[in-house]
Structures are given as structure tokens and as C-alpha cells.
CSV table of C-alpha atoms in Angstrom, one decimal:
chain,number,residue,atom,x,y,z
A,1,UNK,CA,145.2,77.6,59.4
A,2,UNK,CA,145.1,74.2,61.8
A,3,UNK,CA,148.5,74.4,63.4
A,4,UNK,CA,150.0,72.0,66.0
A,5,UNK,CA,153.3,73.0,67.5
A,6,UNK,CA,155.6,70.3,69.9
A,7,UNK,CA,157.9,71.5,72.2
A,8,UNK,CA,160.2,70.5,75.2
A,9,UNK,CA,162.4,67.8,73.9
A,10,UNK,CA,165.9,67.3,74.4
A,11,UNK,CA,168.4,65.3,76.0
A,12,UNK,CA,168.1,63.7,79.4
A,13,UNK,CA,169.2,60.8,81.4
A,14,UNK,CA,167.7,57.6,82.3
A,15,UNK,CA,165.3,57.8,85.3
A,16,UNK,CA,164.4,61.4,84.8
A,17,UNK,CA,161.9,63.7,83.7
A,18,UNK,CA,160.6,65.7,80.9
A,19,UNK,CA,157.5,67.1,79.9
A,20,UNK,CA,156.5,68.5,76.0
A,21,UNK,CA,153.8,70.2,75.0
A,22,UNK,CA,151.2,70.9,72.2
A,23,UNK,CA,150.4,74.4,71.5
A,24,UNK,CA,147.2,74.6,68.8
A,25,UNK,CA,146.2,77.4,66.7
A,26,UNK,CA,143.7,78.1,64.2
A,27,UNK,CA,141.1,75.8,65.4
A,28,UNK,CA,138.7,75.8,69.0
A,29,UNK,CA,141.3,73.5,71.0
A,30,UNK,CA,138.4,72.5,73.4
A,31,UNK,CA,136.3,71.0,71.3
A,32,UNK,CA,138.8,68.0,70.1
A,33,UNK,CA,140.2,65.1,72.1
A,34,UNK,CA,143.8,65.6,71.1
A,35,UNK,CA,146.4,62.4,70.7
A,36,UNK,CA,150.1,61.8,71.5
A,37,UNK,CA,152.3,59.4,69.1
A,38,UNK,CA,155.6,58.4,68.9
A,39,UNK,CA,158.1,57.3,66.0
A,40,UNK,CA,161.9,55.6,67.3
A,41,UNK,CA,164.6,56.7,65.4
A,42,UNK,CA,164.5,54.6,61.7
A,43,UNK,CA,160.9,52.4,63.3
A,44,UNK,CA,157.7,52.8,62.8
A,45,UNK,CA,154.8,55.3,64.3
A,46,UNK,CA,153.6,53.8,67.9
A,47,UNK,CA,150.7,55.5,69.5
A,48,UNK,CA,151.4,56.8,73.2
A,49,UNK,CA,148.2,58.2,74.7
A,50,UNK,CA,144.5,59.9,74.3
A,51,UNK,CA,143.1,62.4,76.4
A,52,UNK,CA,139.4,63.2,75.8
A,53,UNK,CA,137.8,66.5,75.4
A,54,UNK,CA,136.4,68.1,78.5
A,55,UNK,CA,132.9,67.3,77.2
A,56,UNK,CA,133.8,63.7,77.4
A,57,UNK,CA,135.1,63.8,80.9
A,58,UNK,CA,138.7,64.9,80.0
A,59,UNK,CA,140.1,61.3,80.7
A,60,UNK,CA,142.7,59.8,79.5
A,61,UNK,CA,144.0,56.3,77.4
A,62,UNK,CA,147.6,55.2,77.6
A,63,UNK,CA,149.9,52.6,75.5
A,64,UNK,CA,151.0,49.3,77.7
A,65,UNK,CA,154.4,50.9,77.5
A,66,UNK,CA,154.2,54.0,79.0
A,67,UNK,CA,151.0,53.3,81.6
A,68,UNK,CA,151.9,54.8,85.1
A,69,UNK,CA,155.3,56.9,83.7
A,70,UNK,CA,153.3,58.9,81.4
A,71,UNK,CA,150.7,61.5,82.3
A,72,UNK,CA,148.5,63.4,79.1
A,73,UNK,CA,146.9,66.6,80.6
A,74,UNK,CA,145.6,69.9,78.6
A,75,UNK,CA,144.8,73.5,79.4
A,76,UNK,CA,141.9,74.2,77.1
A,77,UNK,CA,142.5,78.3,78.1
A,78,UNK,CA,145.9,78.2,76.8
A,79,UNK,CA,145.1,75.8,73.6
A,80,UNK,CA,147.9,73.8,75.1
A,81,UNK,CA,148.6,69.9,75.5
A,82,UNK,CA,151.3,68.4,77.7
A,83,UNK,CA,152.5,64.8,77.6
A,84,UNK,CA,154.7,64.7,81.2
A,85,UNK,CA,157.3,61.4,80.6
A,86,UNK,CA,158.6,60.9,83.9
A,87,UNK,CA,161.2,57.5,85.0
A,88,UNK,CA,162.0,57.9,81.1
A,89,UNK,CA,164.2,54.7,79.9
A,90,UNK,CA,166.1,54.4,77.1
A,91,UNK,CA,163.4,52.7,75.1
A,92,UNK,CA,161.6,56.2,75.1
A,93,UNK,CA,164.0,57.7,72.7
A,94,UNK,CA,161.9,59.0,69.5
A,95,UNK,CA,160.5,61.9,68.0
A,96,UNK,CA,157.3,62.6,69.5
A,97,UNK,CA,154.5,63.8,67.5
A,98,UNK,CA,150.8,65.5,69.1
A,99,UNK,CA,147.8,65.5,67.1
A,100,UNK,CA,144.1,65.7,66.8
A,101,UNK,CA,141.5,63.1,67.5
A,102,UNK,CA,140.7,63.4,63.3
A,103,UNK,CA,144.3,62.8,62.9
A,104,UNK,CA,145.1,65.7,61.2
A,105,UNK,CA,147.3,68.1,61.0
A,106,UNK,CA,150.4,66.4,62.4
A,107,UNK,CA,152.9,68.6,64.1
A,108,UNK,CA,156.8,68.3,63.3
A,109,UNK,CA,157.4,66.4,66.2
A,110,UNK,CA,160.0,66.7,69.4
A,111,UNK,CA,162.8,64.5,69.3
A,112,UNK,CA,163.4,63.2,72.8
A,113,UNK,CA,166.6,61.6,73.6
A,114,UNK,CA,167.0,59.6,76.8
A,115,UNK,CA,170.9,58.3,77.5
A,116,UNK,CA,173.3,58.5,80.2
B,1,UNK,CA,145.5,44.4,71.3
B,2,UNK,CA,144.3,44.3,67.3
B,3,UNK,CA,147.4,43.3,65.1
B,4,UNK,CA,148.1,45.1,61.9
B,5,UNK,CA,149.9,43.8,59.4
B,6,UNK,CA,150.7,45.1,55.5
B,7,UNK,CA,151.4,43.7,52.5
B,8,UNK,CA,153.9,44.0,50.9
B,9,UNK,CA,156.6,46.0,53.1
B,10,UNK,CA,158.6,47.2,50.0
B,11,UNK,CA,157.0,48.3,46.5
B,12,UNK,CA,159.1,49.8,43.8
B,13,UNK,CA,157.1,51.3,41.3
B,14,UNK,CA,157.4,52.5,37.8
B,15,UNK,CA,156.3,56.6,37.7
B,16,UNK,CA,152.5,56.6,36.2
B,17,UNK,CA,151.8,52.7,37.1
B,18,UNK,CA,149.3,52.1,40.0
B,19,UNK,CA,150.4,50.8,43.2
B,20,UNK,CA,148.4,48.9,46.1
B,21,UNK,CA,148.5,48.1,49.6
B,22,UNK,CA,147.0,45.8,51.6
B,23,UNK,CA,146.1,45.9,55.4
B,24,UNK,CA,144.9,43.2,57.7
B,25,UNK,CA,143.3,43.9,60.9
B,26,UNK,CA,143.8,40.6,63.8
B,27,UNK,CA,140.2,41.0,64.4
B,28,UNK,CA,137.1,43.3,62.9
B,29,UNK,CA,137.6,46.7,62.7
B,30,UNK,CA,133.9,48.2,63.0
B,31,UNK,CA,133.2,50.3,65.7
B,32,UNK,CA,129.8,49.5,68.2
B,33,UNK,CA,128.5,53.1,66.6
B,34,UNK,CA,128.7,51.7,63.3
B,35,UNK,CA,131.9,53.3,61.6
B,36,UNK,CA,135.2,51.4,60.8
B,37,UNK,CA,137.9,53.6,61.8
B,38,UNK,CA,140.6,52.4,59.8
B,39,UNK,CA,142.7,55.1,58.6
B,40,UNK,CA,145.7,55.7,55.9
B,41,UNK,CA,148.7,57.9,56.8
B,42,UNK,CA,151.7,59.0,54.4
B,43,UNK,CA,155.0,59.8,55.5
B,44,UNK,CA,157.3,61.3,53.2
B,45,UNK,CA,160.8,61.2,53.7
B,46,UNK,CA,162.4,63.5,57.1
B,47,UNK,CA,158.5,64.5,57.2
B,48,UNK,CA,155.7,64.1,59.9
B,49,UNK,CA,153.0,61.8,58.9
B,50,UNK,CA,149.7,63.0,56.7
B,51,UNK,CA,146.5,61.8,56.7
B,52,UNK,CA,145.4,60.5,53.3
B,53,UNK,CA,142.7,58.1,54.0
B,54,UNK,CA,139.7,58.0,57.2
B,55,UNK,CA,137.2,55.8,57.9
B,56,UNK,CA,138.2,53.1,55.2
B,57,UNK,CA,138.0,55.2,51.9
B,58,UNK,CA,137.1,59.1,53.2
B,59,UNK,CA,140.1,60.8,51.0
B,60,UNK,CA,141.1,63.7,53.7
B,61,UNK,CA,140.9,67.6,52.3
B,62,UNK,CA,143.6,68.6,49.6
B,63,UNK,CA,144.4,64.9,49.2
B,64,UNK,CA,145.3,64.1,45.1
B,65,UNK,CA,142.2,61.5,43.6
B,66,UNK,CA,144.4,58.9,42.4
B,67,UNK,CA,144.6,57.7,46.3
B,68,UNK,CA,141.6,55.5,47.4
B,69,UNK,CA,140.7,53.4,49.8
B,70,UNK,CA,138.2,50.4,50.3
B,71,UNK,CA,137.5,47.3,52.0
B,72,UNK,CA,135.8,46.0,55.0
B,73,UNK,CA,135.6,44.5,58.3
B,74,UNK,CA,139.4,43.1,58.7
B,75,UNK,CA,140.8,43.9,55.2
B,76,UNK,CA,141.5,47.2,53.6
B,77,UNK,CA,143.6,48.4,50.5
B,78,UNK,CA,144.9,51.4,49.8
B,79,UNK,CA,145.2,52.3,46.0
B,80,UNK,CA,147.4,55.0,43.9
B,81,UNK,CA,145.9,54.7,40.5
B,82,UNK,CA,149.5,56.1,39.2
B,83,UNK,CA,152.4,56.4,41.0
B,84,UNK,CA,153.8,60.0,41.0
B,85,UNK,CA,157.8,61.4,42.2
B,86,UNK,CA,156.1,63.0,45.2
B,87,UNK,CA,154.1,59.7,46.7
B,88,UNK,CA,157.4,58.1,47.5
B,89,UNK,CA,157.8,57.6,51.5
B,90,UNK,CA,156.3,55.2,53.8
B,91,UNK,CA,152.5,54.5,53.7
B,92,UNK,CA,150.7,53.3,57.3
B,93,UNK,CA,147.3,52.1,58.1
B,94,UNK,CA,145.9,52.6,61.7
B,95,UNK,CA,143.0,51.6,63.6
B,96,UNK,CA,141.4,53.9,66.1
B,97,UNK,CA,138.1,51.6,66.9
B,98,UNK,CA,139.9,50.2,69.7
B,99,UNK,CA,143.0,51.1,72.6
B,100,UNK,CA,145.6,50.9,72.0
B,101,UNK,CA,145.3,52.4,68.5
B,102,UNK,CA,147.7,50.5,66.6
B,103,UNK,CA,149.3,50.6,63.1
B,104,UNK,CA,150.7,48.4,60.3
B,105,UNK,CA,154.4,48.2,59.6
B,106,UNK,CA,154.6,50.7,56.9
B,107,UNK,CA,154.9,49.8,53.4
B,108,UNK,CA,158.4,51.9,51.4
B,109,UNK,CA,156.8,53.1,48.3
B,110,UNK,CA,159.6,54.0,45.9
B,111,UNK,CA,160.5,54.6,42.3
B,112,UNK,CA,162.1,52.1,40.6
């Protein structure tokens, strides 16, 4: 079974860091560019970031918002994406979701909460 | 950045009646390689979002043939052909052609 797992959310103050990560399972995590998405408490899905698969240069694509504070990155050995949110603000508060580049599956998300 | 907007943002339906959304794109939608990657999503309610529709009208594995999906270029509609207890949540279209991907609003679907 396709499986994507978030993890590393939590609480943390304005101006700090935090990084989640991805962990994939039942499919060969190298082969897929793998997406990062974001939902604000009670708004609507925003999509944060794209990093390619290696065969494609393993670069990257970031939202306006988050360009220069946000930094996607993967471990292909360990089947693992990280999305590393550093200078968060409180505008960054949301459940953040990781998924493949065929959009599918969808994990349960990691709520991130940014406040002093 | 391409704009995309729904129509309408609230539908109550009657259980077994059909139900359709529409979604405008601020400009075309097709890719240089040929494919429109415009894309329906379903979020149910406290749940992460599933992928009904791909590529305009590709109904994704395991998903119920009552949803479909057509149109072209900057308009696309997504159709239940009738409206069951379990297809109430918020429904989303997204591009992927171009970054940023982008989505629509969301449209509530609920029972009246």
C-alpha cells in the first residue's frame, strides 16, 4: 500500500525553526518528484513547494510566500522528504500535508502552530 | 500566477440528484507537452484531501463512476451524476501546468 506519513509539527514561536518530514512506503520513493501543501486552519489548500526527482536534477520550486524561509530537500535512501520552515511567522500556521507528484495518496497532514 | 476560480462556492443538494462544478482557469491550462493538468480533489470533512479527477476527466483508481470530469483549455466541470451521503465535503480544482500550482476556492457540497 502507497503510504505517506508527515511528521515534526508542533508549536513554536515567531522567528524560529522547524523542520517536518515525509516518510513513504509502499512505493520506489526515487522515482517520483514529491510535493509539499499547506491548508490554514478553516481556508483553503495552498501549495508550498516541489522538489524534483533526482532524475530531473533534484531541484526545487517554491510558493511567493515561503521563497528564501523554506528549503524542500529528500533522502531517496531513507524514502524520506523534509520541508525545513525556518524565520516561521504567524501566517505559517496550518496543517501541512506532503504528497506525490500524481497527487495521490495524501498524508494526514502536520499541524504547525507558530505563536508567541 | 493562473487564477482559479469556482462556481458556485456552496451547493446543497438533494441525496440521488446530480450536482456540478465549474472551474475557470485566468489563462489556458494546456501544458507545452500537450496535457492539461487540471486536476479535482475531495476533501471530506476533518480529512486530508483525495484525488478524484487528473488531467481534466482521468477518474483516479477506486474513485465511484458517478464523478466525471470534462472541459477544455480554461473551463472545466466537475459532475456527480447523483449526489450520495458520503460526497459531502469540499471539492477543489488545481492546476499543476504551471508554478505556483494553484487551486480554486473550494466548493461545500452538502445535503440539503
Amino acid at each position: 500500500e502507497v503510504q505517506l506519513v508527515e511528521s515534526g509539527g508542533g508549536l513554536v514561536q515567531p522567528g524560529r525553526s522547524l523542520r517536518l518530514s515525509c516518510t513513504a512506503s509502499g512505493f520506489t520513493f526515487g522515482d517520483y518528484a514529491m510535493s509539499w501543501f499547506r491548508q490554514a486552519p478553516g481556508k483553503g489548500l495552498e501549495w508550498v513547494g516541489f522538489i524534483r526527482s533526482k532524475a530531473y536534477g533534484g531541484t526545487t520550486e517554491y510558493a511567493a510566500s515561503v521563497k528564501g524561509r523554506f528549503t524542500i530537500s529528500r533522502d531517496d535512501s531513507k524514502s524520506i522528504a523534509y520541508l525545513q520552515m525556518n524565520s516561521l511567522k504567524t501566517e505559517d500556521t496550518a496543517v501541512y500535508y506532503c504528497t506525490r507528484i500524481t497527487f495521490d495518496p495524501w498524508g494526514q497532514g502536520t499541524l504547525v502552530t507558530v505563536s508567541s | 500566477d493562473i487564477v482559479m476560480t469556482q462556481t458556485p462556492l456552496s451547493s446543497p443538494v438533494t441525496l440521488g440528484q446530480p450536482a456540478s462544478i465549474s472551474c475557470r482557469s485566468s489563462q489556458s491550462l494546456v501544458h507545452s507537452d500537450g496535457n492539461t493538468y487540471l486536476s479535482w480533489l475531495q476533501q471530506r470533512p476533518g480529512q486530508p484531501p483525495r484525488l478524484l479527477i487528473y488531467k481534466i476527466s482521468n477518474r483516479f483508481s477506486g474513485v465511484p463512476d458517478r464523478f466525471s470530469g470534462s472541459g477544455a483549455g480554461t473551463d472545466f466541470t466537475l459532475k456527480i451524476s447523483r449526489v450520495e451521503a458520503e460526497d459531502v465535503g469540499v471539492y477543489y480544482c488545481m492546476q499543476a501546468t504551471q508554478f505556483p500550482h494553484t487551486f480554486g476556492p473550494g466548493t461545500k457540497v452538502d445535503i440539503k
